[in-house]
């Protein structure tokens, strides 16, 4: 990792949000507002089977009966759900091969560092590129298909693999789960679908890159990953959005299913536009992510680096059903300026000998608010379950806030839980020591923060760990001095 | 030769209390100056002000470092210009490896010297060589900066950094305190290896002991914020014998701190 350190430190000095441009792509955008007509509109545009319309409408009707949750430690004005558009897709997107992609779209992803030509891609990473509401390209499909691995857009999965989709979609996060999950179920447009057959170890990282481009739209993607018995897959998502004065809503749902002995590693580098220094604009990131370890000895591991969004509300969780299954959550959440994050995890232990591990590093700077909220629930059936939780907060400056709400519910006396928490500040002494060795104050903050997050970053795939380090540095720019 | 460092009538306060009350000092290339004095006399304050700690208030005076106004420079600019401080209390930085920390530092310094940055391989080679000089195991490069180091290891680590960064002026703040005689000899041999006609040292110490191994050209006594006596290396021996009290300026009415003979 040391090789890239100089790069990273140079990046720190390049200012502001780098991904805030708008690409001139012709898009088809649904009329503003939400009603059954709009749901039909989305369903038609996507040419989905009948059962999906039923599915969507059921979710929509339920959503109408629900209230937006208000328990998170975040503050924002009421969202006008009738004031945004629920579908936007590039006009030129039906392509048979990667060469036919609209050059504007290609240029935009290139600008984001995501070339869509396979030979140019990072070795060992297959990418699904999602622009606003639609998947525009998926690379390395054929190569993966040789192993029986399905990696495609959700739209394509609904057409081609209806049995798998019908069996698992909504099985981990039902539309009744929460307000945003219901909304997503009604209007979701695209996302990624992964199926890894029994005994197959996916030979490359699978990655989805989400990009919001259009104004006044929400993004509602849906991801479903199924790892069949004894299989392994590592999946990564990244995301960016243009700088806009308005807030944009992003309400995704991710469902993971691990069967006997399967392992899913899910990593997120979240870099939605965070808003400006005065708190204008930025994405509202209200996301439901949950995995279930259905099979025995299965494992699901979430790693997230959250640096973007005006507001982050997400709790990637694991339901530990299979005997001896393992759930992990490694998180770095950085907030600066006026950003607010309320994030953490839930580990629900059902099976015997299930184990979970939570490592959360919250970093607050500027006037931001950074909350860890976690639930460890050990049910009666979960004999000898174990949990280890560590949540640390780091404060930069004195106008920010860090909070932790760790809930632990233990219904089985044989369970063991451990909890550690610390709060610290970046000390003047530490900064001075670095500066006395010739390291600038900003580089010193980046160095110290990266050190602080090292354990979490070490769980990211190598290429993305480097990206994440850069992001940490950039998002903390101007937070000292 | 032009002095590397010129301090003129430096008066410094912290929290409204004057700690340095008119310090004068000139250091030329090739020289080793020892600054001795009882606890609380302002030795660390002097080192900290030279290195650029911001909480100290400079009331009066000038400091020139190679002809430039040192007090106007940021701490990192001073370091890059070749001023090094071996800390009395080195700081721990969890999760940041020595290798990352020092390669970053060295490449910053090399940049202003017009040198290419060192790649990891070249860096490791150089670092290993310099670690050997002060008997530090190369495995320390993969450990977090100062974290879990013993007192002696921290001090040797400061000298290792000095050897690696090759400053023009090195200030050692009580690098000898808490070291046994073997460690002291290692530290001193590291420093002596770096002595050269272009480089100068300011060695702050409470005891004469270190000066048996790092032979100074000049010894100054800092007493209650002033240099009250300067001499050659024999002054250190005299202080060892007689303590500091005999140097108490008669005109002083303040209560002087007592010498702490640990
Ligand atoms: N950061 C500080 N805040 C308050 N007082 C300080 C600080 N640093 C030094 N002092 C005071 O200044 C005086 C000189 O301290 P110092 O320079 O550390 O002396 P020495 O290194 O000679 O023992 C002492 O009385 C000490 O208490
Ligand atoms: Mg001192």
Short mmCIF file of N, CA and C in Angstrom, two decimals, chain A residues 70-172:
data_model
loop_
_atom_site.label_atom_id
_atom_site.label_comp_id
_atom_site.label_asym_id
_atom_site.label_seq_id
_atom_site.Cartn_x
_atom_site.Cartn_y
_atom_site.Cartn_z
N UNK A 70 -38.57 8.50 11.93
CA UNK A 70 -38.00 9.74 12.49
C UNK A 70 -37.09 9.47 13.67
N UNK A 71 -36.77 8.21 13.89
CA UNK A 71 -35.98 7.90 15.10
C UNK A 71 -34.48 8.13 14.90
N UNK A 72 -34.04 8.26 13.67
CA UNK A 72 -32.60 8.44 13.46
C UNK A 72 -32.19 9.83 13.93
N UNK A 73 -30.92 9.97 14.28
CA UNK A 73 -30.42 11.25 14.76
C UNK A 73 -29.98 12.11 13.57
N UNK A 74 -30.93 12.41 12.72
CA UNK A 74 -30.67 13.27 11.57
C UNK A 74 -31.82 14.26 11.44
N UNK A 75 -31.51 15.42 10.92
CA UNK A 75 -32.52 16.47 10.80
C UNK A 75 -32.59 16.91 9.34
N UNK A 76 -33.78 16.92 8.78
CA UNK A 76 -33.94 17.42 7.41
C UNK A 76 -35.38 17.84 7.19
N UNK A 77 -35.60 18.77 6.27
CA UNK A 77 -36.97 19.22 6.02
C UNK A 77 -37.76 18.09 5.37
N UNK A 78 -39.09 18.14 5.44
CA UNK A 78 -39.91 17.06 4.88
C UNK A 78 -39.59 16.87 3.39
N UNK A 79 -39.57 15.62 2.95
CA UNK A 79 -39.31 15.33 1.55
C UNK A 79 -40.64 15.33 0.81
N UNK A 80 -40.67 16.02 -0.33
CA UNK A 80 -41.89 16.03 -1.14
C UNK A 80 -41.83 14.87 -2.13
N UNK A 81 -42.46 13.76 -1.74
CA UNK A 81 -42.38 12.57 -2.59
C UNK A 81 -43.10 12.75 -3.91
N UNK A 82 -43.97 13.77 -3.98
CA UNK A 82 -44.65 14.02 -5.25
C UNK A 82 -43.88 15.02 -6.10
N UNK A 83 -42.74 15.48 -5.59
CA UNK A 83 -41.99 16.52 -6.30
C UNK A 83 -40.80 16.00 -7.10
N UNK A 84 -40.63 14.68 -7.15
CA UNK A 84 -39.48 14.17 -7.89
C UNK A 84 -39.93 13.15 -8.93
N UNK A 85 -39.00 12.86 -9.82
CA UNK A 85 -39.28 11.87 -10.85
C UNK A 85 -38.69 10.53 -10.43
N UNK A 86 -39.43 9.46 -10.71
CA UNK A 86 -39.01 8.14 -10.22
C UNK A 86 -38.37 7.27 -11.29
N UNK A 87 -38.16 7.84 -12.44
CA UNK A 87 -37.51 7.03 -13.47
C UNK A 87 -36.77 7.92 -14.45
N UNK A 88 -35.52 7.63 -14.68
CA UNK A 88 -34.75 8.34 -15.70
C UNK A 88 -33.79 7.33 -16.29
N UNK A 89 -33.79 7.26 -17.62
CA UNK A 89 -32.88 6.30 -18.25
C UNK A 89 -32.35 6.89 -19.54
N UNK A 90 -31.08 6.64 -19.83
CA UNK A 90 -30.53 7.16 -21.07
C UNK A 90 -31.30 6.59 -22.26
N UNK A 91 -31.52 7.44 -23.27
CA UNK A 91 -32.30 6.99 -24.43
C UNK A 91 -31.57 5.90 -25.19
N UNK A 92 -30.27 6.13 -25.40
CA UNK A 92 -29.51 5.14 -26.17
C UNK A 92 -28.88 4.14 -25.21
N UNK A 93 -29.64 3.14 -24.83
CA UNK A 93 -28.99 2.20 -23.94
C UNK A 93 -29.14 0.75 -24.35
N UNK A 94 -30.06 0.51 -25.30
CA UNK A 94 -30.23 -0.90 -25.70
C UNK A 94 -29.12 -1.30 -26.65
N UNK A 95 -28.12 -1.89 -26.11
CA UNK A 95 -26.96 -2.22 -26.92
C UNK A 95 -26.70 -3.72 -26.84
N UNK A 96 -26.18 -4.26 -27.90
CA UNK A 96 -25.91 -5.69 -27.91
C UNK A 96 -24.49 -5.99 -27.44
N UNK A 97 -23.60 -5.04 -27.68
CA UNK A 97 -22.24 -5.28 -27.20
C UNK A 97 -21.71 -3.98 -26.61
N UNK A 98 -20.62 -4.11 -25.89
CA UNK A 98 -20.05 -2.95 -25.19
C UNK A 98 -19.63 -1.85 -26.16
N UNK A 99 -19.34 -2.22 -27.43
CA UNK A 99 -18.89 -1.20 -28.39
C UNK A 99 -20.00 -0.24 -28.78
N UNK A 100 -21.24 -0.66 -28.54
CA UNK A 100 -22.34 0.17 -29.02
C UNK A 100 -22.79 1.21 -28.00
N UNK A 101 -22.15 1.27 -26.88
CA UNK A 101 -22.56 2.21 -25.83
C UNK A 101 -22.43 3.65 -26.32
N UNK A 102 -23.42 4.45 -25.97
CA UNK A 102 -23.41 5.88 -26.29
C UNK A 102 -22.06 6.48 -25.87
N UNK A 103 -21.36 7.12 -26.81
CA UNK A 103 -20.03 7.67 -26.47
C UNK A 103 -20.07 8.65 -25.29
N UNK A 104 -21.18 9.37 -25.13
CA UNK A 104 -21.28 10.30 -24.00
C UNK A 104 -21.25 9.53 -22.67
N UNK A 105 -21.95 8.43 -22.64
CA UNK A 105 -22.00 7.60 -21.42
C UNK A 105 -20.62 7.02 -21.16
N UNK A 106 -20.01 6.55 -22.25
CA UNK A 106 -18.66 6.00 -22.13
C UNK A 106 -17.70 7.05 -21.57
N UNK A 107 -17.82 8.27 -22.13
CA UNK A 107 -16.94 9.37 -21.68
C UNK A 107 -17.16 9.68 -20.21
N UNK A 108 -18.44 9.69 -19.82
CA UNK A 108 -18.75 10.02 -18.44
C UNK A 108 -18.14 8.99 -17.48
N UNK A 109 -18.30 7.72 -17.80
CA UNK A 109 -17.73 6.71 -16.90
C UNK A 109 -16.20 6.75 -16.92
N UNK A 110 -15.64 7.10 -18.07
CA UNK A 110 -14.19 7.22 -18.13
C UNK A 110 -13.70 8.34 -17.22
N UNK A 111 -14.44 9.45 -17.24
CA UNK A 111 -14.11 10.59 -16.38
C UNK A 111 -14.16 10.18 -14.91
N UNK A 112 -15.03 9.22 -14.64
CA UNK A 112 -15.15 8.73 -13.26
C UNK A 112 -14.12 7.64 -12.96
N UNK A 113 -13.29 7.36 -13.93
CA UNK A 113 -12.27 6.31 -13.72
C UNK A 113 -12.80 4.91 -13.91
N UNK A 114 -13.95 4.76 -14.61
CA UNK A 114 -14.54 3.44 -14.84
C UNK A 114 -14.62 3.19 -16.34
N UNK A 115 -13.53 2.81 -16.98
CA UNK A 115 -13.61 2.54 -18.42
C UNK A 115 -14.48 1.32 -18.67
N UNK A 116 -15.29 1.37 -19.71
CA UNK A 116 -16.20 0.25 -19.95
C UNK A 116 -15.66 -0.77 -20.95
N UNK A 117 -14.46 -0.53 -21.49
CA UNK A 117 -13.86 -1.56 -22.34
C UNK A 117 -13.21 -2.58 -21.43
N UNK A 118 -13.47 -3.84 -21.71
CA UNK A 118 -12.97 -4.88 -20.80
C UNK A 118 -11.46 -4.89 -20.69
N UNK A 119 -10.79 -4.66 -21.83
CA UNK A 119 -9.32 -4.77 -21.77
C UNK A 119 -8.72 -3.67 -20.92
N UNK A 120 -9.47 -2.56 -20.73
CA UNK A 120 -8.93 -1.46 -19.95
C UNK A 120 -9.26 -1.57 -18.47
N UNK A 121 -10.19 -2.45 -18.16
CA UNK A 121 -10.62 -2.52 -16.76
C UNK A 121 -9.53 -3.07 -15.86
N UNK A 122 -9.64 -2.73 -14.62
CA UNK A 122 -8.75 -3.31 -13.62
C UNK A 122 -8.78 -4.82 -13.78
N UNK A 123 -7.65 -5.41 -13.75
CA UNK A 123 -7.62 -6.85 -13.85
C UNK A 123 -8.43 -7.43 -12.70
N UNK A 124 -9.21 -8.39 -13.00
CA UNK A 124 -9.93 -9.07 -11.94
C UNK A 124 -11.15 -8.36 -11.39
N UNK A 125 -11.71 -7.40 -12.14
CA UNK A 125 -12.94 -6.77 -11.68
C UNK A 125 -13.93 -6.71 -12.83
N UNK A 126 -15.12 -7.24 -12.61
CA UNK A 126 -16.20 -7.10 -13.60
C UNK A 126 -17.13 -6.00 -13.13
N UNK A 127 -17.58 -5.14 -14.04
CA UNK A 127 -18.34 -3.97 -13.64
C UNK A 127 -19.72 -3.96 -14.26
N UNK A 128 -20.72 -3.62 -13.46
CA UNK A 128 -22.04 -3.30 -13.96
C UNK A 128 -22.20 -1.80 -13.73
N UNK A 129 -22.45 -1.05 -14.80
CA UNK A 129 -22.54 0.41 -14.67
C UNK A 129 -24.00 0.82 -14.70
N UNK A 130 -24.45 1.49 -13.65
CA UNK A 130 -25.85 1.91 -13.57
C UNK A 130 -25.91 3.43 -13.59
N UNK A 131 -26.64 3.96 -14.59
CA UNK A 131 -26.77 5.40 -14.73
C UNK A 131 -28.22 5.77 -14.45
N UNK A 132 -28.41 6.65 -13.49
CA UNK A 132 -29.76 6.98 -13.04
C UNK A 132 -30.55 5.69 -12.83
N UNK A 133 -31.59 5.47 -13.59
CA UNK A 133 -32.41 4.30 -13.28
C UNK A 133 -32.05 3.04 -14.05
N UNK A 134 -31.02 3.09 -14.88
CA UNK A 134 -30.82 1.95 -15.77
C UNK A 134 -29.39 1.45 -15.78
N UNK A 135 -29.27 0.14 -15.94
CA UNK A 135 -27.95 -0.46 -16.12
C UNK A 135 -27.55 -0.23 -17.57
N UNK A 136 -26.34 0.30 -17.78
CA UNK A 136 -25.94 0.60 -19.15
C UNK A 136 -24.88 -0.36 -19.69
N UNK A 137 -24.20 -1.04 -18.84
CA UNK A 137 -23.19 -1.97 -19.34
C UNK A 137 -22.78 -2.94 -18.26
N UNK A 138 -22.55 -4.16 -18.63
CA UNK A 138 -21.99 -5.13 -17.70
C UNK A 138 -20.84 -5.82 -18.43
N UNK A 139 -19.70 -5.79 -17.78
CA UNK A 139 -18.51 -6.34 -18.45
C UNK A 139 -18.24 -7.78 -18.00
N UNK A 140 -17.43 -8.46 -18.75
CA UNK A 140 -16.95 -9.82 -18.43
C UNK A 140 -18.07 -10.85 -18.25
N UNK A 141 -19.24 -10.56 -18.82
CA UNK A 141 -20.36 -11.49 -18.61
C UNK A 141 -20.08 -12.89 -19.14
N UNK A 142 -19.49 -12.92 -20.34
CA UNK A 142 -19.29 -14.23 -20.96
C UNK A 142 -18.31 -15.06 -20.15
N UNK A 143 -17.25 -14.37 -19.73
CA UNK A 143 -16.23 -15.09 -18.99
C UNK A 143 -16.82 -15.71 -17.71
N UNK A 144 -17.66 -14.94 -17.04
CA UNK A 144 -18.28 -15.43 -15.82
C UNK A 144 -19.27 -16.56 -16.11
N UNK A 145 -19.97 -16.41 -17.25
CA UNK A 145 -20.98 -17.41 -17.61
C UNK A 145 -20.35 -18.79 -17.78
N UNK A 146 -19.11 -18.82 -18.24
CA UNK A 146 -18.44 -20.12 -18.38
C UNK A 146 -18.42 -20.90 -17.06
N UNK A 147 -18.38 -20.17 -15.96
CA UNK A 147 -18.37 -20.81 -14.64
C UNK A 147 -19.78 -20.97 -14.08
N UNK A 148 -20.75 -20.55 -14.87
CA UNK A 148 -22.13 -20.62 -14.40
C UNK A 148 -22.54 -19.46 -13.52
N UNK A 149 -21.68 -18.45 -13.43
CA UNK A 149 -21.99 -17.30 -12.60
C UNK A 149 -22.86 -16.32 -13.39
N UNK A 150 -23.93 -15.90 -12.78
CA UNK A 150 -24.77 -14.90 -13.43
C UNK A 150 -24.45 -13.54 -12.82
N UNK A 151 -24.06 -12.60 -13.67
CA UNK A 151 -23.84 -11.22 -13.21
C UNK A 151 -24.46 -10.33 -14.26
N UNK A 152 -25.60 -9.76 -13.92
CA UNK A 152 -26.30 -8.95 -14.91
C UNK A 152 -27.12 -7.90 -14.19
N UNK A 153 -27.79 -7.06 -14.98
CA UNK A 153 -28.65 -6.06 -14.36
C UNK A 153 -29.89 -6.76 -13.81
N UNK A 154 -30.54 -6.12 -12.86
CA UNK A 154 -31.75 -6.67 -12.27
C UNK A 154 -32.83 -6.84 -13.33
N UNK A 155 -32.91 -5.87 -14.25
CA UNK A 155 -33.92 -5.94 -15.31
C UNK A 155 -33.76 -7.21 -16.11
N UNK A 156 -32.52 -7.49 -16.44
CA UNK A 156 -32.26 -8.68 -17.24
C UNK A 156 -32.59 -9.95 -16.45
N UNK A 157 -32.29 -9.93 -15.16
CA UNK A 157 -32.55 -11.10 -14.32
C UNK A 157 -34.04 -11.38 -14.24
N UNK A 158 -34.84 -10.32 -14.15
CA UNK A 158 -36.29 -10.51 -14.08
C UNK A 158 -36.79 -11.19 -15.35
N UNK A 159 -36.20 -10.84 -16.49
CA UNK A 159 -36.58 -11.46 -17.76
C UNK A 159 -36.06 -12.90 -17.87
N UNK A 160 -34.80 -13.07 -17.52
CA UNK A 160 -34.14 -14.34 -17.85
C UNK A 160 -34.16 -15.38 -16.73
N UNK A 161 -34.21 -14.92 -15.50
CA UNK A 161 -34.13 -15.87 -14.37
C UNK A 161 -35.27 -15.64 -13.40
N UNK A 162 -36.52 -15.68 -13.90
CA UNK A 162 -37.66 -15.33 -13.04
C UNK A 162 -37.79 -16.23 -11.81
N UNK A 163 -37.39 -17.52 -11.94
CA UNK A 163 -37.57 -18.41 -10.77
C UNK A 163 -36.70 -17.94 -9.61
N UNK A 164 -35.43 -17.65 -9.94
CA UNK A 164 -34.53 -17.19 -8.88
C UNK A 164 -35.02 -15.87 -8.28
N UNK A 165 -35.42 -14.96 -9.16
CA UNK A 165 -35.86 -13.65 -8.68
C UNK A 165 -37.10 -13.80 -7.82
N UNK A 166 -38.07 -14.59 -8.31
CA UNK A 166 -39.31 -14.73 -7.55
C UNK A 166 -39.07 -15.40 -6.21
N UNK A 167 -38.11 -16.31 -6.19
CA UNK A 167 -37.84 -17.02 -4.95
C UNK A 167 -37.18 -16.11 -3.90
N UNK A 168 -36.28 -15.25 -4.36
CA UNK A 168 -35.47 -14.53 -3.38
C UNK A 168 -35.75 -13.03 -3.24
N UNK A 169 -36.32 -12.41 -4.28
CA UNK A 169 -36.54 -10.97 -4.19
C UNK A 169 -37.53 -10.66 -3.06
N UNK A 170 -37.13 -9.82 -2.15
CA UNK A 170 -38.01 -9.48 -1.03
C UNK A 170 -38.00 -10.51 0.07
N UNK A 171 -37.16 -11.54 -0.05
CA UNK A 171 -37.15 -12.58 0.99
C UNK A 171 -36.33 -12.15 2.20
N UNK A 172 -35.42 -11.23 2.02
CA UNK A 172 -34.60 -10.76 3.14
C UNK A 172 -35.09 -9.38 3.61
#
